[in-house]
Structures are given as C-alpha cells and as structure tokens.
PDB file with one MODEL, atoms N, CA, C and O in Angstrom:
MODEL        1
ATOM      1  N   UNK A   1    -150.150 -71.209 -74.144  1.00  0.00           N
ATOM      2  CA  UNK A   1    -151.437 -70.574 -73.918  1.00  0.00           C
ATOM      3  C   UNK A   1    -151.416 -69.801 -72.596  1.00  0.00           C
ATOM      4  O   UNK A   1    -151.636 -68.618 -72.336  1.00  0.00           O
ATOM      5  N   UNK A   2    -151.100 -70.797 -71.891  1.00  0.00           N
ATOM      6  CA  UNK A   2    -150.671 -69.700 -70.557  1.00  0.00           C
ATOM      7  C   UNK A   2    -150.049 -68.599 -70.810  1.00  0.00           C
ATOM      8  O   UNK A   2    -150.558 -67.479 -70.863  1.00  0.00           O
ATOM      9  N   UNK A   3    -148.932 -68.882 -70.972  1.00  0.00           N
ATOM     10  CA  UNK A   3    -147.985 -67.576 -71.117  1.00  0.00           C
ATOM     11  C   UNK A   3    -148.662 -66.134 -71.681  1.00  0.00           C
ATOM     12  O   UNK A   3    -148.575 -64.964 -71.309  1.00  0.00           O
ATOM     13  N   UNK A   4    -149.496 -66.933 -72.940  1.00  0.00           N
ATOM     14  CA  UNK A   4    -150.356 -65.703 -73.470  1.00  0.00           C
ATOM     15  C   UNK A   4    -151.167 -64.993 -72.692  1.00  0.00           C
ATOM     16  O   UNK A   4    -151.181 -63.762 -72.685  1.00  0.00           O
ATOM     17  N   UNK A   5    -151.817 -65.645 -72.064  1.00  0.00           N
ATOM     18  CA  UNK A   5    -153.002 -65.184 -71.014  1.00  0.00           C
ATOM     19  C   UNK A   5    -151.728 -64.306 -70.135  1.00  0.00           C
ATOM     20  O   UNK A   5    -151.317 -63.204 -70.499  1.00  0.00           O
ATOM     21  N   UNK A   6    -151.487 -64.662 -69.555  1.00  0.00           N
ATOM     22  CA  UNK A   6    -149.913 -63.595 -68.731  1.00  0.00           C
ATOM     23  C   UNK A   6    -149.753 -62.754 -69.309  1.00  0.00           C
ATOM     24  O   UNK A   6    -149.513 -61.779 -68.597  1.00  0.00           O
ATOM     25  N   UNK A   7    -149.746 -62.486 -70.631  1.00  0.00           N
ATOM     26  CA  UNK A   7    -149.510 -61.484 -71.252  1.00  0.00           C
ATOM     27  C   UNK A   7    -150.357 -60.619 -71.881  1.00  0.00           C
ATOM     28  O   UNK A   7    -149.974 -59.645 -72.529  1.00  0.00           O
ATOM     29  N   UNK A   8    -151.969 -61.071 -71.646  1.00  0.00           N
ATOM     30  CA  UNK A   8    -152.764 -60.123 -71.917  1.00  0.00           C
ATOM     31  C   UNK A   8    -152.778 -59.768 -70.466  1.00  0.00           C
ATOM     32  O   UNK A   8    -152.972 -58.552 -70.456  1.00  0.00           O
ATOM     33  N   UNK A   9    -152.672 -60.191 -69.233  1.00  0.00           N
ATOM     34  CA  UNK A   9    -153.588 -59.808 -67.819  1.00  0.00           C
ATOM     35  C   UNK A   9    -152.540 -58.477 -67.552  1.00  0.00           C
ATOM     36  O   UNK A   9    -152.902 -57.476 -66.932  1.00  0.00           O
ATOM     37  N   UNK A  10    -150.980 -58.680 -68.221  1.00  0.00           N
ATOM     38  CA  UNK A  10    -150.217 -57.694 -67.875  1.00  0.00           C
ATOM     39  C   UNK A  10    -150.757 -56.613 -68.862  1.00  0.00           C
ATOM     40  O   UNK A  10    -151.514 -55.729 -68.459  1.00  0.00           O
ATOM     41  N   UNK A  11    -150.409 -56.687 -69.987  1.00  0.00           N
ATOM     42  CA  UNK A  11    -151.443 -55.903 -70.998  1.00  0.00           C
ATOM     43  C   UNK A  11    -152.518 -54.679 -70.533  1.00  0.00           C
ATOM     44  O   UNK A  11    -152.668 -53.512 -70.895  1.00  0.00           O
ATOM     45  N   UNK A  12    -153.115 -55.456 -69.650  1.00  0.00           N
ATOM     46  CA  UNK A  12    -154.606 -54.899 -68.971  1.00  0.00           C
ATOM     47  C   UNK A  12    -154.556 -54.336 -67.891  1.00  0.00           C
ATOM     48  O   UNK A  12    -155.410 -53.587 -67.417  1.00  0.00           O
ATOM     49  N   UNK A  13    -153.399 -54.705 -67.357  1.00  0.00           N
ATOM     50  CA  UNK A  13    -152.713 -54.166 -65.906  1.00  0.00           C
ATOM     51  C   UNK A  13    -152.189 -52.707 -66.274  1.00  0.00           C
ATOM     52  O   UNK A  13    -152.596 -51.732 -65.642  1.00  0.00           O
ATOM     53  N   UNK A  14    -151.414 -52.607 -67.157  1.00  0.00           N
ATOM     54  CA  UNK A  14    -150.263 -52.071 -67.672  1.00  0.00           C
ATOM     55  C   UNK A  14    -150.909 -50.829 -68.103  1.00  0.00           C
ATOM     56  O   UNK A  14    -150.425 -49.740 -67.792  1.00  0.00           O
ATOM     57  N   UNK A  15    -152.545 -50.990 -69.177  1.00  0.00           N
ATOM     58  CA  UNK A  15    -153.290 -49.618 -69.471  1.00  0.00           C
ATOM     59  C   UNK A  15    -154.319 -49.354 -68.153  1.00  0.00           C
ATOM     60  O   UNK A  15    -154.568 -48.247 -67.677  1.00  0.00           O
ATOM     61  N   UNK A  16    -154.727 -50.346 -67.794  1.00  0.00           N
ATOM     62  CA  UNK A  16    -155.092 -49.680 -66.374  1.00  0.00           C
ATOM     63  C   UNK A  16    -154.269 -48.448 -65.371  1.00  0.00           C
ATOM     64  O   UNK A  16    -154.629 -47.406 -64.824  1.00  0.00           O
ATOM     65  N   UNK A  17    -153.026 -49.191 -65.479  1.00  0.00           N
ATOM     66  CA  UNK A  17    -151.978 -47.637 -64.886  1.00  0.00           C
ATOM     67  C   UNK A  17    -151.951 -46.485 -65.430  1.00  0.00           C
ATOM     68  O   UNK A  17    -152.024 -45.453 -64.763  1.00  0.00           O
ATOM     69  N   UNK A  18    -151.823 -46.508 -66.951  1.00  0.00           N
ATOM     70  CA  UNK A  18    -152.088 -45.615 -67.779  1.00  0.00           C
ATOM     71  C   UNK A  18    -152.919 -44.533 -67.587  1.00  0.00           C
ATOM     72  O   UNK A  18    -152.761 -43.315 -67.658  1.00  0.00           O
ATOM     73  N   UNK A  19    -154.194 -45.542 -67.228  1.00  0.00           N
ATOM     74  CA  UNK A  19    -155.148 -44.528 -66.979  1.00  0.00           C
ATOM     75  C   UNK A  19    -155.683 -43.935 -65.748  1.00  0.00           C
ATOM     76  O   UNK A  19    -156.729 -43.287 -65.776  1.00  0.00           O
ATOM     77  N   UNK A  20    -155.004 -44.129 -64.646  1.00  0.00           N
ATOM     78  CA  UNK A  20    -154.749 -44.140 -63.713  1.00  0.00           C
ATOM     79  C   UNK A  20    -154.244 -43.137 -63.288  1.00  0.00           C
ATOM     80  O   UNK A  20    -154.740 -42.430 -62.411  1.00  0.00           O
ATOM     81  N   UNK A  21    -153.025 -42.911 -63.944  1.00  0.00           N
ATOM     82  CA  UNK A  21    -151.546 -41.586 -64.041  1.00  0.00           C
ATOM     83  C   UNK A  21    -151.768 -41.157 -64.422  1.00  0.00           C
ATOM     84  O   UNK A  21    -151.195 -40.110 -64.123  1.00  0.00           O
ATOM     85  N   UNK A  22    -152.870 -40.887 -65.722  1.00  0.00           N
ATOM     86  CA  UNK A  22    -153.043 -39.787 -66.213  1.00  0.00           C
ATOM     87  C   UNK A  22    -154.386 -39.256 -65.609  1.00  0.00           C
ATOM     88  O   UNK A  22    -154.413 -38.026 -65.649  1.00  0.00           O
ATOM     89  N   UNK A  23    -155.413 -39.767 -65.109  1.00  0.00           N
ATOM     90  CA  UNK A  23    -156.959 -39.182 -63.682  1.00  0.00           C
ATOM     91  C   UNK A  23    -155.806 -38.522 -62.671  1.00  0.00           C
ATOM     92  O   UNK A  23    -156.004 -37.351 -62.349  1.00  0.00           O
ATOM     93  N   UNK A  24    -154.676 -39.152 -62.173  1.00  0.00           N
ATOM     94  CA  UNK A  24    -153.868 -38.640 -61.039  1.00  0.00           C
ATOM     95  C   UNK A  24    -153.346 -37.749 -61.706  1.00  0.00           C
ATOM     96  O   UNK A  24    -154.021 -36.802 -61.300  1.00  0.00           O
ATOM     97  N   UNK A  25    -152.441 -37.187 -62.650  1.00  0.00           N
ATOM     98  CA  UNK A  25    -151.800 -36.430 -63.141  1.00  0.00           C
ATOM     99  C   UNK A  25    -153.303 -35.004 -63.290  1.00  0.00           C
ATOM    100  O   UNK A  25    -152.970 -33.871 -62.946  1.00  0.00           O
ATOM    101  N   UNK A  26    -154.300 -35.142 -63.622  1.00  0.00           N
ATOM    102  CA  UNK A  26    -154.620 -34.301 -63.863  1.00  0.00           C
ATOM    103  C   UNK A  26    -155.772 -33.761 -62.875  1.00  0.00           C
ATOM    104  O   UNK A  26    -156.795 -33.160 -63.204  1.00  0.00           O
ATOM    105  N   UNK A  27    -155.434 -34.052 -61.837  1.00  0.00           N
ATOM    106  CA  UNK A  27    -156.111 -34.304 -60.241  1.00  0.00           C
ATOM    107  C   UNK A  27    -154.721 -32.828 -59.516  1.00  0.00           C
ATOM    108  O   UNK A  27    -154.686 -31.728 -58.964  1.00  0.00           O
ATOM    109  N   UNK A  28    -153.844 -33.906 -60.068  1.00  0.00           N
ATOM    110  CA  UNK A  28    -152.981 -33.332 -59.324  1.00  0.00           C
ATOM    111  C   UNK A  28    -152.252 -31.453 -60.031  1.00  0.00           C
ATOM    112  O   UNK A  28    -151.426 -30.585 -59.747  1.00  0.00           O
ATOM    113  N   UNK A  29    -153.078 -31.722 -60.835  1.00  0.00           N
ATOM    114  CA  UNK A  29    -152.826 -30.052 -61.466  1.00  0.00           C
ATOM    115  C   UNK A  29    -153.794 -29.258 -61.500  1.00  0.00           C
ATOM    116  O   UNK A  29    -153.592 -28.074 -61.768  1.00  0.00           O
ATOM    117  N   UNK A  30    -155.176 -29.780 -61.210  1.00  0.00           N
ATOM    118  CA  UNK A  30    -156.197 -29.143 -60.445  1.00  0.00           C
ATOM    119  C   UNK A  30    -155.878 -28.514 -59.225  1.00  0.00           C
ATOM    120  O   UNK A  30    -156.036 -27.298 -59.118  1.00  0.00           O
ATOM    121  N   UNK A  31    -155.459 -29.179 -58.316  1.00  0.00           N
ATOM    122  CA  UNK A  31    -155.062 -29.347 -56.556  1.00  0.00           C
ATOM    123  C   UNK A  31    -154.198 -27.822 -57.064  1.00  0.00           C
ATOM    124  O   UNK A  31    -154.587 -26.720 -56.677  1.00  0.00           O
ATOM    125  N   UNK A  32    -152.940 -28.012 -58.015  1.00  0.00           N
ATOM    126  CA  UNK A  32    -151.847 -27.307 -58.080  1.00  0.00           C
ATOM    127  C   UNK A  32    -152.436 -25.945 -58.251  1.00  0.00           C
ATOM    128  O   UNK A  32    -152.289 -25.193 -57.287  1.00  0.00           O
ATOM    129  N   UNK A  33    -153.203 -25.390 -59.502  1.00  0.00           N
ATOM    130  CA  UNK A  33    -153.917 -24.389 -59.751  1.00  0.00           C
ATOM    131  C   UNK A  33    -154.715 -23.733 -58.786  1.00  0.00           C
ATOM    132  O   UNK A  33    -154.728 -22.513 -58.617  1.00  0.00           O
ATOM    133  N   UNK A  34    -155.436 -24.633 -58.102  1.00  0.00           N
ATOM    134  CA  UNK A  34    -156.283 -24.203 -56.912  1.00  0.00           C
ATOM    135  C   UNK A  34    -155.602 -23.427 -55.920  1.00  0.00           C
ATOM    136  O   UNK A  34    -155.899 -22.275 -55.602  1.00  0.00           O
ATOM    137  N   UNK A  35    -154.188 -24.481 -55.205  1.00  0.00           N
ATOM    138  CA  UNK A  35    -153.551 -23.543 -54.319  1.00  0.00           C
ATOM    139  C   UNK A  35    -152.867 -22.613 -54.810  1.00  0.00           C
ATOM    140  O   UNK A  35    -152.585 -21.600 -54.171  1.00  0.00           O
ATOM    141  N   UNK A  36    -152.510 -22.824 -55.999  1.00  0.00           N
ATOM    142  CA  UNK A  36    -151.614 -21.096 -56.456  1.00  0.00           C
ATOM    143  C   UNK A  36    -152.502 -20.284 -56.812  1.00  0.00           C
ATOM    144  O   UNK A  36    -151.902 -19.352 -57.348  1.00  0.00           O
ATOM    145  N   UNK A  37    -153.591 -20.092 -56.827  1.00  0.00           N
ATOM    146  CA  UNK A  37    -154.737 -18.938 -56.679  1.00  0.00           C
ATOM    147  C   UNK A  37    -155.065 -18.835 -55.159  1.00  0.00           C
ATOM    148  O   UNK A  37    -155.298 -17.696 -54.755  1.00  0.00           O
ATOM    149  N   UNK A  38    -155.108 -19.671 -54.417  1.00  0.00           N
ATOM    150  CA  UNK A  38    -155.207 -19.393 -53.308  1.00  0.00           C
ATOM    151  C   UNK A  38    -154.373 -18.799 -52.367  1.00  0.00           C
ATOM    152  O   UNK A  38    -154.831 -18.200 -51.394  1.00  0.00           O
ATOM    153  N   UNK A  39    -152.888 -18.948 -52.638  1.00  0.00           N
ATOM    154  CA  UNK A  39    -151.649 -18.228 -52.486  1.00  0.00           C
ATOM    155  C   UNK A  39    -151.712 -17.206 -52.699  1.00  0.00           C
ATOM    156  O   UNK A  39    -151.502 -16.306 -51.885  1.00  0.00           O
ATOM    157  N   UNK A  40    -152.155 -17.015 -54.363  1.00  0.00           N
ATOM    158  CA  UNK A  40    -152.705 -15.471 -54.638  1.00  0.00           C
ATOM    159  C   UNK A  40    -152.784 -14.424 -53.768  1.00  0.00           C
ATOM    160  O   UNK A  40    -152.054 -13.620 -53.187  1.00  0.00           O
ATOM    161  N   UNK A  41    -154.152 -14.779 -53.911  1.00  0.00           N
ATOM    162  CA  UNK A  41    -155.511 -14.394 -53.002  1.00  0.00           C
ATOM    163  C   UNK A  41    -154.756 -13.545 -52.030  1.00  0.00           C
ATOM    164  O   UNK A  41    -154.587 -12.326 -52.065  1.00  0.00           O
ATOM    165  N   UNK A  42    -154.166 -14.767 -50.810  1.00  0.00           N
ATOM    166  CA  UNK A  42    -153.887 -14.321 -49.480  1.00  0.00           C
ATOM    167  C   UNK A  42    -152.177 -13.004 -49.804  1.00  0.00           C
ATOM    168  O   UNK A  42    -151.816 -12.047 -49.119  1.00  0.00           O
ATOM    169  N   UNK A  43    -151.924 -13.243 -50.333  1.00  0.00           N
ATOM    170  CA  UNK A  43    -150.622 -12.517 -51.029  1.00  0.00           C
ATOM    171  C   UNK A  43    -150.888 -11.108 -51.337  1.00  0.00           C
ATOM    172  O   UNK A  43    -150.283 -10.071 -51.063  1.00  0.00           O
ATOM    173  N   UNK A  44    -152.259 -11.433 -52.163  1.00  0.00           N
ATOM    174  CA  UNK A  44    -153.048  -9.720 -52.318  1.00  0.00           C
ATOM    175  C   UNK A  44    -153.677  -8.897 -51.640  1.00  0.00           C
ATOM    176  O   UNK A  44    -153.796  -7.675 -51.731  1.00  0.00           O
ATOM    177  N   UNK A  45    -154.396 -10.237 -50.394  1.00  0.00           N
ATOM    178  CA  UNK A  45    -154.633  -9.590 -49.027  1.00  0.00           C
ATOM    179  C   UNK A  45    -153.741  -8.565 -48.315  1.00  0.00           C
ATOM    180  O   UNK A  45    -154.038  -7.423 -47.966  1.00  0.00           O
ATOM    181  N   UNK A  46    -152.842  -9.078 -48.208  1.00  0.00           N
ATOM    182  CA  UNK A  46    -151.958  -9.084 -47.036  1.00  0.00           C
ATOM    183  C   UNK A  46    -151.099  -7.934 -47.747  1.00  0.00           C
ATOM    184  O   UNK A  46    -150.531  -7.151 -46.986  1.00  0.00           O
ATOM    185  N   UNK A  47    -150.944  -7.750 -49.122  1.00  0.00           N
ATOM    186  CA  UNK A  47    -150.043  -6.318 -50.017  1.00  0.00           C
ATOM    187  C   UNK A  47    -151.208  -4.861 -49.813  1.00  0.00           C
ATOM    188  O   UNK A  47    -151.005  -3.672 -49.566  1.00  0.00           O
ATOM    189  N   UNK A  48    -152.544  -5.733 -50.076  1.00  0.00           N
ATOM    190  CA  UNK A  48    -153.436  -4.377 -49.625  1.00  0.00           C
ATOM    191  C   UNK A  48    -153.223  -3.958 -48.209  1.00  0.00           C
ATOM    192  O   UNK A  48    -152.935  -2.840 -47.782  1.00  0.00           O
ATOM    193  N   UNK A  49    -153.435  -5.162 -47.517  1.00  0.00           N
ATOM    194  CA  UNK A  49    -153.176  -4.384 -46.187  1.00  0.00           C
ATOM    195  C   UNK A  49    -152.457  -3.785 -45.424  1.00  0.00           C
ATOM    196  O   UNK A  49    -152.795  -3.059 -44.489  1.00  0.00           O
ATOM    197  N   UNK A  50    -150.778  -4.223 -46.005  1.00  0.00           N
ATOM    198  CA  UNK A  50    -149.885  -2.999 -45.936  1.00  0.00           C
ATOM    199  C   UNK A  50    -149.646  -1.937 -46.531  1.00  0.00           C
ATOM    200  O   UNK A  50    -148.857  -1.105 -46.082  1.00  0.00           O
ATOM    201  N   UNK A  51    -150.365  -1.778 -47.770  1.00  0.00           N
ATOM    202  CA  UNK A  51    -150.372  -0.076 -48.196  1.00  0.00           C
ATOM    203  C   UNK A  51    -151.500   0.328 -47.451  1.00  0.00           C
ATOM    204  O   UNK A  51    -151.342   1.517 -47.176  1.00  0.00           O
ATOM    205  N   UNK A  52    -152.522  -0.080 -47.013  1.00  0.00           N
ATOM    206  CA  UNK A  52    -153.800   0.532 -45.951  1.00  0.00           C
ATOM    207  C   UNK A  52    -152.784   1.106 -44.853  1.00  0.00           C
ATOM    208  O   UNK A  52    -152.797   2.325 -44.684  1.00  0.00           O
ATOM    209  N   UNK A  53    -152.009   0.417 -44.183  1.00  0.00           N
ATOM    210  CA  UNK A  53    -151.618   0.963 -43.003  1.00  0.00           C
ATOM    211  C   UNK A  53    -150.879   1.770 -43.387  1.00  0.00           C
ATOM    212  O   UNK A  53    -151.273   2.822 -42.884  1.00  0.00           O
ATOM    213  N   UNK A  54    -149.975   1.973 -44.016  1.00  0.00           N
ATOM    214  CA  UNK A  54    -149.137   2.700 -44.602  1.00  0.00           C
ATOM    215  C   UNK A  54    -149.223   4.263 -45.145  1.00  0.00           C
ATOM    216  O   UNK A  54    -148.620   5.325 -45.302  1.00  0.00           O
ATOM    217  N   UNK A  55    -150.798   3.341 -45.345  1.00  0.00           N
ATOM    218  CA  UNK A  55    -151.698   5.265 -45.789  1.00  0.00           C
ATOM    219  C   UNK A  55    -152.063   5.366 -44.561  1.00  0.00           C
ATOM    220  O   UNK A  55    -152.161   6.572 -44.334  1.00  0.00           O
ATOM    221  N   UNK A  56    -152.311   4.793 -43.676  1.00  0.00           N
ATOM    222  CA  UNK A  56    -152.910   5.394 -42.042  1.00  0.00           C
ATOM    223  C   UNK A  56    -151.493   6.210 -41.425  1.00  0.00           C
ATOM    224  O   UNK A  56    -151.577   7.242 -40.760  1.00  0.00           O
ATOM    225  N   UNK A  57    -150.307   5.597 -41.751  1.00  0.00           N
ATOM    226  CA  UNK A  57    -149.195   5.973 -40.874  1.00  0.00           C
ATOM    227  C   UNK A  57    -149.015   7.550 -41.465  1.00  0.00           C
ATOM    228  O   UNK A  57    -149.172   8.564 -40.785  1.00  0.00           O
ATOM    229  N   UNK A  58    -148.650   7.509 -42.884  1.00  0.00           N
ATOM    230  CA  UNK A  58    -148.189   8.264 -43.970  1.00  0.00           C
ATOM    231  C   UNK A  58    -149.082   9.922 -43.809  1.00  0.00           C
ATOM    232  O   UNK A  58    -148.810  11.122 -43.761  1.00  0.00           O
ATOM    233  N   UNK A  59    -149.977   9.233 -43.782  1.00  0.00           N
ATOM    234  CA  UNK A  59    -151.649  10.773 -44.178  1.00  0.00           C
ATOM    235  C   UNK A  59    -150.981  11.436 -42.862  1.00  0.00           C
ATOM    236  O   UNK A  59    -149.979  12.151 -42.847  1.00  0.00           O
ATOM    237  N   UNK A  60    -151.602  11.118 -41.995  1.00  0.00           N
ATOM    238  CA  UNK A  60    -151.237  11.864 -40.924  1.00  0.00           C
ATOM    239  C   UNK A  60    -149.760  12.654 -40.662  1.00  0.00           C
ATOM    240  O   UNK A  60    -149.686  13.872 -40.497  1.00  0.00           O
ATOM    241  N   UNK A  61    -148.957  12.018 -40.656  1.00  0.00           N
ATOM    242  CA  UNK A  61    -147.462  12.404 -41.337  1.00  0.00           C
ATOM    243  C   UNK A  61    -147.864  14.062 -41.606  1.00  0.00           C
ATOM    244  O   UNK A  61    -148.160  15.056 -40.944  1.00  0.00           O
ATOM    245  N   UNK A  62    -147.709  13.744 -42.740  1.00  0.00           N
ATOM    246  CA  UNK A  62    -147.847  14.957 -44.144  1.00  0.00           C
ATOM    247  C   UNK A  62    -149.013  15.871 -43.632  1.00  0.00           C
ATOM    248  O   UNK A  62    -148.763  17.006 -44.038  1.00  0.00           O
ATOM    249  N   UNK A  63    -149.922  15.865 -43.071  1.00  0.00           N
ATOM    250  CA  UNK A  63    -151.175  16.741 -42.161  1.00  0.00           C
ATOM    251  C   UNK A  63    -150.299  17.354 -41.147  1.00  0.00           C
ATOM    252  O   UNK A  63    -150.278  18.530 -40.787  1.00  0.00           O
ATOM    253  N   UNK A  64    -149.547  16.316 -40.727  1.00  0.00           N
ATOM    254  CA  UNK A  64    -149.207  17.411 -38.920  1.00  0.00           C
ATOM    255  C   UNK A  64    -148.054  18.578 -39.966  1.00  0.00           C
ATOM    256  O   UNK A  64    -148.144  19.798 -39.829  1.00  0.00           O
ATOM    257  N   UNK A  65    -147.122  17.983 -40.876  1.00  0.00           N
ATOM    258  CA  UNK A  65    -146.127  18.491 -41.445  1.00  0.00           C
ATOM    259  C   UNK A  65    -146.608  20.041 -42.128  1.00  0.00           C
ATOM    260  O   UNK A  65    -145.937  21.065 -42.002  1.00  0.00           O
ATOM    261  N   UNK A  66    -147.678  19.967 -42.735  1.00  0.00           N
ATOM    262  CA  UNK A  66    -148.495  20.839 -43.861  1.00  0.00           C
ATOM    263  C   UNK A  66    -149.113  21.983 -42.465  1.00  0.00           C
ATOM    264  O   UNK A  66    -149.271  23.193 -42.621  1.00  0.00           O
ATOM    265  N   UNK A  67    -149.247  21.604 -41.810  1.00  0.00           N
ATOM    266  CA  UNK A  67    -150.166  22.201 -40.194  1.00  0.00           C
ATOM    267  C   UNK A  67    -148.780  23.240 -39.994  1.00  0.00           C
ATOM    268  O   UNK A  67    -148.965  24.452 -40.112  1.00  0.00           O
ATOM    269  N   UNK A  68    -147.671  22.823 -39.748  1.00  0.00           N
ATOM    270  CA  UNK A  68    -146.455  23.096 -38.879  1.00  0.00           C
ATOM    271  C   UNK A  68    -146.054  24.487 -39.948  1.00  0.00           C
ATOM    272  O   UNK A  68    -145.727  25.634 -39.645  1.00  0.00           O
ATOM    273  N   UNK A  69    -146.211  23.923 -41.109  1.00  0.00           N
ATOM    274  CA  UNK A  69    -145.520  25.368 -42.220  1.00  0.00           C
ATOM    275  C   UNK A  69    -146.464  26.520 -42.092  1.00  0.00           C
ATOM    276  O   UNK A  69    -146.078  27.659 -42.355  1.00  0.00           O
ATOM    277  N   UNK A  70    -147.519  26.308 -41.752  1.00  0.00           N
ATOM    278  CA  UNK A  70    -148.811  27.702 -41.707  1.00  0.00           C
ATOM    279  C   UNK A  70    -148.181  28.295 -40.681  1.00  0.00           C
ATOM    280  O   UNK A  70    -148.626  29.338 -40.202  1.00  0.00           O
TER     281      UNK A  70
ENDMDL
END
C-alpha cells in the first residue's frame, strides 16, 4: 500500500513538471519573439539612419558637382 501511494505522489509530481515545462516553454517563446522584434526594431532604426546620413553626405556631393559643370 505504501509503495502505491509512492507511486501515485510521484505520478502527481511527475505531471506537475509537465505542466510546468510546458507554462515555461511557452513563456519562454514569448520572451524569444518579443526580443527578436525588438532587435528588429532597433536594426531598422539604425539602417534608416544610415541611409539619412548618407543622403546628407551624398545630396550635397552631386549639387557642388552639377554647380562645377555650368
């Protein structure tokens, strides 16, 4: 009888983890999604803001150049 009881408490232990790993498992792919959009984000920042400068460097460029042929 004992033994049985041991073997339901593990039983109960055992889907408790279950359910456990799988709240954590899907916690943890929330977290995951979140920062790889947030990676994004700053990734797309930071690509706009080097073609911005790029058009600041560039424009002017091609103005003094276009100026010089008249």
């Amino acid at each position: 009888a004992e033994r049985g009881e041991r073997l339901d408490a593990l039983r109960d232990k055992t889907d408790g983890l279950a359910v456990s790993a799988q709240s954590f498992r899907k916690g943890a792919n929330r977290v995951r999604k979140k920062m790889w959009w947030q990676n994004m984000k700053w990734t797309l920042i930071v690509g706009l803001g080097i073609i911005v400068l790029l058009i600041i460097i560039i424009v002017p460029i091609i103005n003094s150049q276009k100026n010089d042929n008249k």
